[in-house]
Every structure is written in C-alpha cells, then in structure tokens.
Amino acid sequence: MEPAGEAEDGLGLSPAMQAIDRMLGRLAASDGTVLITGESGVGKEQVARRLHALADGGRARPFVAVNCGAIPDTLLEAELFGFEKGAFTGAIKERRGYFEQADGGTLFLDEVGDMPPAMQVKLLRAIQERTITRVGAENPFKVDVRLVCATHEDLHRLVETGRFREDLYYRINVIHLPIPPLRERREDILWLARRFLAEQSDKRGGTPFALSATAERGLLAHPWPGNIRELKHAIERACILSERPQISPEALLGEVLQPALSGALDGETLAGHLERCEKRYLEQALSLQQWRIGDTAEALGISRKTLWEKMKKHGIAEPAR
C-alpha cells in the first residue's frame, strides 16, 4: 500500500536476475498478468516494483501491495473490492478497496495461493471483466489495473489437489517469473549487502558502514535460508550493534555465521578467495557491457589498461560467438 519509488539500477549481478530484468523491460510495454514465484523472502515484491517502475515511465501511478495471506477470509472481499456505507456491521462509511486504490497503476497480490475458493471465483471475474463491485453495491464499475500475483506455493500442485481453481491459475499465469533463492545466485549477496549498508547509513546520519573482508567471506559462505529478507535483517542488526563503522562477522551474524565462515576458510586462503571473487566480478561486468572494454572500464572506475591487465592475469577472454 505504498507508492512505488523510482526504478533502481537492476535487480542484481547474477545471470538469473539480469535475465529477469531484461524480461521486465519487455513486459513493461504490455498489460499482461504476471505470476512471480519463489521462496519466502526471495524478493518477489521488489521484482513487481521494478516492473511497475519500468512501465510507469516516471509518472506517479499507484503501486498497491497486498498480502492475501495476512487478511482474514471474511474480510478479503471487502479489502480488495471496497464496500458501501451500511454494507455490514461496522461499515460506517464507504471505503475504496485495493483494486480502486490501484486504478491506473499496479496491484500486487502476494501469497495468492492462500486465497479461499469463494474469493478465487470473484478474483477471476474481476480479471476477466476488468470490473469490480463493492460489497453492498449493485452496480459494477471498470478499473484499469496491471495485476501482478506472487506465491511461494506450487500452484500447479494446489490445482491438482483442488485447493486452487484451474481457470484462475491459467488466467494469472500468463507470464511466469520464477525467482531463484539467494543461495543459487551468490553474485548478488555482496551487491545487496552494500545496498542495505547504504540504506542504514542514510538512516543513521551518514555513518560510513562497510563490511570487513572476513565478514564478506562469511556472507558468501552462509546458505541464507531466509533469502534477501534474512540478509537485510542481518545488515540492519549489525549496524545497530556494531561499535565501529566496519562491520565484523560477530556483529553481522554472531554464532550463526561461524559454521559458514569455518567452511569458507577450509582449503582456501584469503588471497585465493579474493582472486576468485575478482575474476567472477570482472566476468559479470564484461558480460553486462557486452564485452566492450571501454564501457566496462568506465563502469568499474578503472583504466582500460588496468582492465586488460586484470583480464590477462585471470585468463579472461571473450567467449566465442
């Protein structure tokens, strides 16, 4: 239920998120319904906001996010479609529902798999007819909404077990965007962590928070079962508890980090780990710039000569086409 901000610079450095970002660029010009799937905390709402921002073109159109699983079944219809004064006990004045609030913009329905069957029928009708009817009203009216749905559930399995309507499944699954868990796209871990550190710095008067090299190694080794949400909370906690701007492993994840850090240290020196990370980072940067040396060097803030030397050092060459 918050207005969407401006488009950020992509969704990550990993090939998977780069591919999703390119897909969003193509989807921005259409109004097709999008289904985003993935584990809890993986960043499904961020993907929806990115799509909205790309489609919005800088205009102040509404972005409304609703967690269907957090609304009691008895209230979901009134919350989505609104209600008239006197429609039920406690309805002392009319209220616009989330569909109306999102009119002209994007409605993001998270955890759509938790929606009760009776509500699934009404959602299907709203999508097909692009009209809604407030609770207690007689006449429907049109709404212009881009619908983005998300779930951590396997909707196909829910269809097979009768818990989710097949016709609704196919109606919301026009474009499917599966988001991989953070443990499968480790290129994004430090990229995200630095963004979260910058946010915490802004909240705390510009304190220049930074990760120590050991903390970075621990972040890369940790399995992140809670995905991006866990990482963001870990960074926030560390910035609150750390006595210095440089974040230590202990401040970051405490005892939780130690097993991962121990595993990261097995059989690899710090120099070897940093060499491996630098090579992977350079390959990602070159790929993003379509292997244009000048553009890549400028994006990295180094000279062309330095980039060539690092490519030679790591044995990096443009792949054959």
PDB file of C-alpha atoms in Angstrom, residues 2-215:
ATOM      1  CA  GLU A   2       2.971   2.300  -0.567  1.00  0.00           C
ATOM      2  CA  PRO A   3       3.723   4.379  -3.635  1.00  0.00           C
ATOM      3  CA  ALA A   4       6.417   2.889  -5.781  1.00  0.00           C
ATOM      4  CA  GLY A   5       9.719   4.660  -5.927  1.00  0.00           C
ATOM      5  CA  GLU A   6      11.841   5.279  -8.974  1.00  0.00           C
ATOM      6  CA  ALA A   7      13.367   2.365 -10.829  1.00  0.00           C
ATOM      7  CA  GLU A   8      16.580   1.170  -9.259  1.00  0.00           C
ATOM      8  CA  ASP A   9      19.596   0.053 -11.259  1.00  0.00           C
ATOM      9  CA  GLY A  10      18.554  -3.504 -11.871  1.00  0.00           C
ATOM     10  CA  LEU A  11      17.846  -6.482  -9.668  1.00  0.00           C
ATOM     11  CA  GLY A  12      21.318  -7.922  -9.196  1.00  0.00           C
ATOM     12  CA  LEU A  13      24.567  -9.045 -10.810  1.00  0.00           C
ATOM     13  CA  SER A  14      23.723 -12.720 -11.243  1.00  0.00           C
ATOM     14  CA  PRO A  15      22.861 -14.003 -14.731  1.00  0.00           C
ATOM     15  CA  ALA A  16      19.446 -15.133 -13.438  1.00  0.00           C
ATOM     16  CA  MET A  17      18.436 -11.699 -12.168  1.00  0.00           C
ATOM     17  CA  GLN A  18      19.908  -9.981 -15.223  1.00  0.00           C
ATOM     18  CA  ALA A  19      17.719 -12.213 -17.407  1.00  0.00           C
ATOM     19  CA  ILE A  20      14.642 -11.386 -15.303  1.00  0.00           C
ATOM     20  CA  ASP A  21      15.411  -7.675 -15.542  1.00  0.00           C
ATOM     21  CA  ARG A  22      15.623  -7.913 -19.327  1.00  0.00           C
ATOM     22  CA  MET A  23      12.295  -9.741 -19.352  1.00  0.00           C
ATOM     23  CA  LEU A  24      10.728  -6.977 -17.238  1.00  0.00           C
ATOM     24  CA  GLY A  25      11.899  -4.437 -19.793  1.00  0.00           C
ATOM     25  CA  ARG A  26       9.943  -6.290 -22.469  1.00  0.00           C
ATOM     26  CA  LEU A  27       6.897  -6.763 -20.237  1.00  0.00           C
ATOM     27  CA  ALA A  28       6.745  -3.078 -19.330  1.00  0.00           C
ATOM     28  CA  ALA A  29       5.039  -2.213 -22.611  1.00  0.00           C
ATOM     29  CA  SER A  30       2.280  -4.800 -22.123  1.00  0.00           C
ATOM     30  CA  ASP A  31      -0.505  -5.204 -19.569  1.00  0.00           C
ATOM     31  CA  GLY A  32      -0.382  -8.991 -19.297  1.00  0.00           C
ATOM     32  CA  THR A  33      -0.881 -10.572 -15.879  1.00  0.00           C
ATOM     33  CA  VAL A  34       2.392 -11.712 -14.298  1.00  0.00           C
ATOM     34  CA  LEU A  35       2.912 -14.553 -11.806  1.00  0.00           C
ATOM     35  CA  ILE A  36       6.070 -14.358  -9.673  1.00  0.00           C
ATOM     36  CA  THR A  37       7.061 -17.477  -7.749  1.00  0.00           C
ATOM     37  CA  GLY A  38       9.855 -18.279  -5.320  1.00  0.00           C
ATOM     38  CA  GLU A  39      10.680 -18.963  -1.700  1.00  0.00           C
ATOM     39  CA  SER A  40       9.638 -16.556   1.035  1.00  0.00           C
ATOM     40  CA  GLY A  41      11.960 -13.574   1.307  1.00  0.00           C
ATOM     41  CA  VAL A  42      13.380 -14.020  -2.172  1.00  0.00           C
ATOM     42  CA  GLY A  43      12.367 -10.538  -3.364  1.00  0.00           C
ATOM     43  CA  LYS A  44       9.115 -11.075  -5.258  1.00  0.00           C
ATOM     44  CA  GLU A  45       7.707  -7.675  -4.331  1.00  0.00           C
ATOM     45  CA  GLN A  46      10.941  -5.971  -5.427  1.00  0.00           C
ATOM     46  CA  VAL A  47      10.553  -7.605  -8.847  1.00  0.00           C
ATOM     47  CA  ALA A  48       6.936  -6.378  -9.023  1.00  0.00           C
ATOM     48  CA  ARG A  49       8.006  -2.854  -8.065  1.00  0.00           C
ATOM     49  CA  ARG A  50      10.735  -2.940 -10.689  1.00  0.00           C
ATOM     50  CA  LEU A  51       8.192  -3.897 -13.369  1.00  0.00           C
ATOM     51  CA  HIS A  52       5.866  -1.121 -12.208  1.00  0.00           C
ATOM     52  CA  ALA A  53       8.645   1.442 -12.270  1.00  0.00           C
ATOM     53  CA  LEU A  54       9.752   0.441 -15.776  1.00  0.00           C
ATOM     54  CA  ALA A  55       6.168   0.576 -17.058  1.00  0.00           C
ATOM     55  CA  ASP A  56       5.372   3.768 -15.178  1.00  0.00           C
ATOM     56  CA  GLY A  57       7.905   5.816 -17.116  1.00  0.00           C
ATOM     57  CA  GLY A  58       8.361   8.246 -14.250  1.00  0.00           C
ATOM     58  CA  ARG A  59       4.663   9.016 -13.862  1.00  0.00           C
ATOM     59  CA  ALA A  60       3.147   8.982 -10.389  1.00  0.00           C
ATOM     60  CA  ARG A  61       0.886   5.975 -10.820  1.00  0.00           C
ATOM     61  CA  PRO A  62      -0.102   3.929  -7.776  1.00  0.00           C
ATOM     62  CA  PHE A  63       1.539   0.687  -6.705  1.00  0.00           C
ATOM     63  CA  VAL A  64      -0.547  -1.229  -4.151  1.00  0.00           C
ATOM     64  CA  ALA A  65       0.884  -4.316  -2.434  1.00  0.00           C
ATOM     65  CA  VAL A  66      -1.449  -6.718  -0.619  1.00  0.00           C
ATOM     66  CA  ASN A  67      -0.531  -9.860   1.328  1.00  0.00           C
ATOM     67  CA  CYS A  68      -3.577 -12.055   0.804  1.00  0.00           C
ATOM     68  CA  GLY A  69      -2.448 -14.479   3.479  1.00  0.00           C
ATOM     69  CA  ALA A  70      -2.453 -11.753   6.126  1.00  0.00           C
ATOM     70  CA  ILE A  71      -6.123 -10.797   5.639  1.00  0.00           C
ATOM     71  CA  PRO A  72      -8.858 -12.909   7.276  1.00  0.00           C
ATOM     72  CA  ASP A  73     -11.007 -14.742   4.723  1.00  0.00           C
ATOM     73  CA  THR A  74     -14.141 -12.940   5.927  1.00  0.00           C
ATOM     74  CA  LEU A  75     -12.593  -9.527   5.185  1.00  0.00           C
ATOM     75  CA  LEU A  76     -10.743 -10.243   1.953  1.00  0.00           C
ATOM     76  CA  GLU A  77     -13.584  -9.320  -0.424  1.00  0.00           C
ATOM     77  CA  ALA A  78     -14.205  -6.002   1.325  1.00  0.00           C
ATOM     78  CA  GLU A  79     -10.475  -5.232   1.396  1.00  0.00           C
ATOM     79  CA  LEU A  80      -9.974  -5.981  -2.294  1.00  0.00           C
ATOM     80  CA  PHE A  81     -13.178  -4.547  -3.738  1.00  0.00           C
ATOM     81  CA  GLY A  82     -14.223  -1.996  -1.103  1.00  0.00           C
ATOM     82  CA  PHE A  83     -17.651  -1.568   0.456  1.00  0.00           C
ATOM     83  CA  GLU A  84     -20.602   0.799   0.677  1.00  0.00           C
ATOM     84  CA  LYS A  85     -21.768   2.507   3.841  1.00  0.00           C
ATOM     85  CA  GLY A  86     -24.008   0.162   5.785  1.00  0.00           C
ATOM     86  CA  ALA A  87     -22.944  -2.930   3.838  1.00  0.00           C
ATOM     87  CA  PHE A  88     -22.272  -4.766   7.093  1.00  0.00           C
ATOM     88  CA  THR A  89     -21.935  -4.056  10.789  1.00  0.00           C
ATOM     89  CA  GLY A  90     -19.153  -1.555  11.286  1.00  0.00           C
ATOM     90  CA  ALA A  91     -19.298  -0.139   7.734  1.00  0.00           C
ATOM     91  CA  ILE A  92     -19.987   3.418   8.905  1.00  0.00           C
ATOM     92  CA  LYS A  93     -18.749   4.955   5.669  1.00  0.00           C
ATOM     93  CA  GLU A  94     -17.858   3.792   2.187  1.00  0.00           C
ATOM     94  CA  ARG A  95     -14.309   2.636   1.504  1.00  0.00           C
ATOM     95  CA  ARG A  96     -12.309   2.120  -1.643  1.00  0.00           C
ATOM     96  CA  GLY A  97     -10.776  -1.342  -1.966  1.00  0.00           C
ATOM     97  CA  TYR A  98      -7.285  -2.148  -3.146  1.00  0.00           C
ATOM     98  CA  PHE A  99      -8.423  -2.548  -6.759  1.00  0.00           C
ATOM     99  CA  GLU A 100      -9.760   1.021  -6.735  1.00  0.00           C
ATOM    100  CA  GLN A 101      -6.671   2.324  -4.979  1.00  0.00           C
ATOM    101  CA  ALA A 102      -4.504   0.763  -7.703  1.00  0.00           C
ATOM    102  CA  ASP A 103      -6.640   2.080 -10.576  1.00  0.00           C
ATOM    103  CA  GLY A 104      -4.315   3.278 -13.329  1.00  0.00           C
ATOM    104  CA  GLY A 105      -1.338   1.511 -11.775  1.00  0.00           C
ATOM    105  CA  THR A 106      -0.254  -1.874 -10.432  1.00  0.00           C
ATOM    106  CA  LEU A 107      -1.934  -4.201  -7.923  1.00  0.00           C
ATOM    107  CA  PHE A 108       0.464  -6.721  -6.390  1.00  0.00           C
ATOM    108  CA  LEU A 109      -1.299  -9.677  -4.774  1.00  0.00           C
ATOM    109  CA  ASP A 110       1.230 -11.579  -2.690  1.00  0.00           C
ATOM    110  CA  GLU A 111       0.559 -15.126  -1.437  1.00  0.00           C
ATOM    111  CA  VAL A 112      -2.330 -15.509  -3.845  1.00  0.00           C
ATOM    112  CA  GLY A 113      -2.204 -19.258  -3.194  1.00  0.00           C
ATOM    113  CA  ASP A 114      -3.708 -18.602   0.250  1.00  0.00           C
ATOM    114  CA  MET A 115      -6.878 -17.118  -1.213  1.00  0.00           C
ATOM    115  CA  PRO A 116     -10.062 -19.057  -0.276  1.00  0.00           C
ATOM    116  CA  PRO A 117     -12.031 -20.742  -3.110  1.00  0.00           C
ATOM    117  CA  ALA A 118     -15.005 -18.358  -2.968  1.00  0.00           C
ATOM    118  CA  MET A 119     -12.688 -15.393  -3.340  1.00  0.00           C
ATOM    119  CA  GLN A 120     -10.871 -17.059  -6.232  1.00  0.00           C
ATOM    120  CA  VAL A 121     -14.110 -17.012  -8.221  1.00  0.00           C
ATOM    121  CA  LYS A 122     -14.590 -13.288  -7.626  1.00  0.00           C
ATOM    122  CA  LEU A 123     -10.962 -12.520  -8.480  1.00  0.00           C
ATOM    123  CA  LEU A 124     -11.281 -14.449 -11.748  1.00  0.00           C
ATOM    124  CA  ARG A 125     -14.383 -12.452 -12.676  1.00  0.00           C
ATOM    125  CA  ALA A 126     -12.651  -9.170 -11.848  1.00  0.00           C
ATOM    126  CA  ILE A 127      -9.664 -10.075 -14.027  1.00  0.00           C
ATOM    127  CA  GLN A 128     -11.733 -11.259 -16.977  1.00  0.00           C
ATOM    128  CA  GLU A 129     -14.258  -8.433 -16.981  1.00  0.00           C
ATOM    129  CA  ARG A 130     -11.940  -5.733 -15.603  1.00  0.00           C
ATOM    130  CA  THR A 131     -14.786  -4.640 -13.366  1.00  0.00           C
ATOM    131  CA  ILE A 132     -15.396  -4.833  -9.634  1.00  0.00           C
ATOM    132  CA  THR A 133     -18.400  -4.435  -7.372  1.00  0.00           C
ATOM    133  CA  ARG A 134     -18.119  -3.021  -3.901  1.00  0.00           C
ATOM    134  CA  VAL A 135     -19.643  -5.081  -1.100  1.00  0.00           C
ATOM    135  CA  GLY A 136     -23.189  -3.772  -0.634  1.00  0.00           C
ATOM    136  CA  ALA A 137     -23.324  -2.097  -4.067  1.00  0.00           C
ATOM    137  CA  GLU A 138     -25.500  -3.097  -7.008  1.00  0.00           C
ATOM    138  CA  ASN A 139     -23.606  -1.773  -9.992  1.00  0.00           C
ATOM    139  CA  PRO A 140     -20.078  -2.800 -11.034  1.00  0.00           C
ATOM    140  CA  PHE A 141     -17.575  -0.325 -12.431  1.00  0.00           C
ATOM    141  CA  LYS A 142     -14.436  -0.648 -14.511  1.00  0.00           C
ATOM    142  CA  VAL A 143     -10.876  -0.480 -13.190  1.00  0.00           C
ATOM    143  CA  ASP A 144      -7.643  -0.255 -15.157  1.00  0.00           C
ATOM    144  CA  VAL A 145      -5.095  -2.272 -13.201  1.00  0.00           C
ATOM    145  CA  ARG A 146      -1.957  -4.195 -14.082  1.00  0.00           C
ATOM    146  CA  LEU A 147      -2.189  -7.315 -11.931  1.00  0.00           C
ATOM    147  CA  VAL A 148       0.945  -8.990 -10.591  1.00  0.00           C
ATOM    148  CA  CYS A 149       0.468 -12.081  -8.423  1.00  0.00           C
ATOM    149  CA  ALA A 150       3.034 -13.908  -6.315  1.00  0.00           C
ATOM    150  CA  THR A 151       3.272 -17.019  -4.184  1.00  0.00           C
ATOM    151  CA  HIS A 152       5.791 -19.325  -2.532  1.00  0.00           C
ATOM    152  CA  GLU A 153       3.379 -22.212  -3.096  1.00  0.00           C
ATOM    153  CA  ASP A 154       3.404 -24.651  -6.020  1.00  0.00           C
ATOM    154  CA  LEU A 155       0.152 -23.505  -7.629  1.00  0.00           C
ATOM    155  CA  HIS A 156       0.124 -26.395 -10.078  1.00  0.00           C
ATOM    156  CA  ARG A 157       0.133 -28.803  -7.142  1.00  0.00           C
ATOM    157  CA  LEU A 158      -2.643 -26.793  -5.467  1.00  0.00           C
ATOM    158  CA  VAL A 159      -4.687 -27.103  -8.673  1.00  0.00           C
ATOM    159  CA  GLU A 160      -4.181 -30.870  -8.693  1.00  0.00           C
ATOM    160  CA  THR A 161      -5.339 -31.130  -5.076  1.00  0.00           C
ATOM    161  CA  GLY A 162      -8.376 -28.902  -5.685  1.00  0.00           C
ATOM    162  CA  ARG A 163      -7.193 -26.021  -3.489  1.00  0.00           C
ATOM    163  CA  PHE A 164      -6.751 -23.575  -6.382  1.00  0.00           C
ATOM    164  CA  ARG A 165      -9.010 -23.051  -9.379  1.00  0.00           C
ATOM    165  CA  GLU A 166      -7.507 -24.243 -12.644  1.00  0.00           C
ATOM    166  CA  ASP A 167      -9.124 -21.453 -14.682  1.00  0.00           C
ATOM    167  CA  LEU A 168      -7.729 -18.806 -12.323  1.00  0.00           C
ATOM    168  CA  TYR A 169      -4.302 -20.455 -12.418  1.00  0.00           C
ATOM    169  CA  TYR A 170      -4.122 -20.142 -16.197  1.00  0.00           C
ATOM    170  CA  ARG A 171      -5.535 -16.605 -16.073  1.00  0.00           C
ATOM    171  CA  ILE A 172      -2.843 -15.271 -13.722  1.00  0.00           C
ATOM    172  CA  ASN A 173      -0.042 -17.391 -15.199  1.00  0.00           C
ATOM    173  CA  VAL A 174       0.191 -15.507 -18.492  1.00  0.00           C
ATOM    174  CA  ILE A 175       3.817 -14.626 -17.802  1.00  0.00           C
ATOM    175  CA  HIS A 176       5.676 -16.696 -15.192  1.00  0.00           C
ATOM    176  CA  LEU A 177       8.771 -15.308 -13.473  1.00  0.00           C
ATOM    177  CA  PRO A 178      10.416 -17.837 -11.120  1.00  0.00           C
ATOM    178  CA  ILE A 179      12.872 -16.134  -8.756  1.00  0.00           C
ATOM    179  CA  PRO A 180      15.790 -18.340  -7.633  1.00  0.00           C
ATOM    180  CA  PRO A 181      16.786 -18.382  -3.943  1.00  0.00           C
ATOM    181  CA  LEU A 182      19.727 -16.264  -2.845  1.00  0.00           C
ATOM    182  CA  ARG A 183      21.923 -19.348  -2.284  1.00  0.00           C
ATOM    183  CA  GLU A 184      21.719 -20.038  -6.028  1.00  0.00           C
ATOM    184  CA  ARG A 185      22.802 -16.519  -7.049  1.00  0.00           C
ATOM    185  CA  ARG A 186      25.716 -15.694  -4.806  1.00  0.00           C
ATOM    186  CA  GLU A 187      26.885 -12.952  -7.141  1.00  0.00           C
ATOM    187  CA  ASP A 188      24.043 -10.869  -5.679  1.00  0.00           C
ATOM    188  CA  ILE A 189      24.931 -11.308  -1.993  1.00  0.00           C
ATOM    189  CA  LEU A 190      27.557  -8.573  -1.625  1.00  0.00           C
ATOM    190  CA  TRP A 191      25.734  -6.337  -4.133  1.00  0.00           C
ATOM    191  CA  LEU A 192      22.613  -6.478  -1.981  1.00  0.00           C
ATOM    192  CA  ALA A 193      24.549  -6.199   1.274  1.00  0.00           C
ATOM    193  CA  ARG A 194      26.204  -2.963   0.158  1.00  0.00           C
ATOM    194  CA  ARG A 195      22.833  -1.505  -0.797  1.00  0.00           C
ATOM    195  CA  PHE A 196      21.432  -2.374   2.606  1.00  0.00           C
ATOM    196  CA  LEU A 197      24.511  -0.832   4.258  1.00  0.00           C
ATOM    197  CA  ALA A 198      23.906   2.385   2.291  1.00  0.00           C
ATOM    198  CA  GLU A 199      20.287   2.438   3.479  1.00  0.00           C
ATOM    199  CA  GLN A 200      21.389   2.024   7.086  1.00  0.00           C
ATOM    200  CA  SER A 201      23.987   4.753   6.615  1.00  0.00           C
ATOM    201  CA  ASP A 202      21.287   7.168   5.455  1.00  0.00           C
ATOM    202  CA  LYS A 203      19.113   6.267   8.453  1.00  0.00           C
ATOM    203  CA  ARG A 204      21.970   6.855  10.887  1.00  0.00           C
ATOM    204  CA  GLY A 205      23.250  10.234   9.866  1.00  0.00           C
ATOM    205  CA  GLY A 206      25.610   9.150   7.124  1.00  0.00           C
ATOM    206  CA  THR A 207      27.722   6.707   9.140  1.00  0.00           C
ATOM    207  CA  PRO A 208      30.027   5.090   6.511  1.00  0.00           C
ATOM    208  CA  PHE A 209      29.251   1.432   7.235  1.00  0.00           C
ATOM    209  CA  ALA A 210      31.399  -1.133   5.442  1.00  0.00           C
ATOM    210  CA  LEU A 211      31.986  -4.871   5.637  1.00  0.00           C
ATOM    211  CA  SER A 212      35.319  -6.297   6.727  1.00  0.00           C
ATOM    212  CA  ALA A 213      36.916  -8.800   4.343  1.00  0.00           C
ATOM    213  CA  THR A 214      36.169 -11.618   6.790  1.00  0.00           C
ATOM    214  CA  ALA A 215      32.537 -10.560   7.045  1.00  0.00           C
TER     215      ALA A 215
END
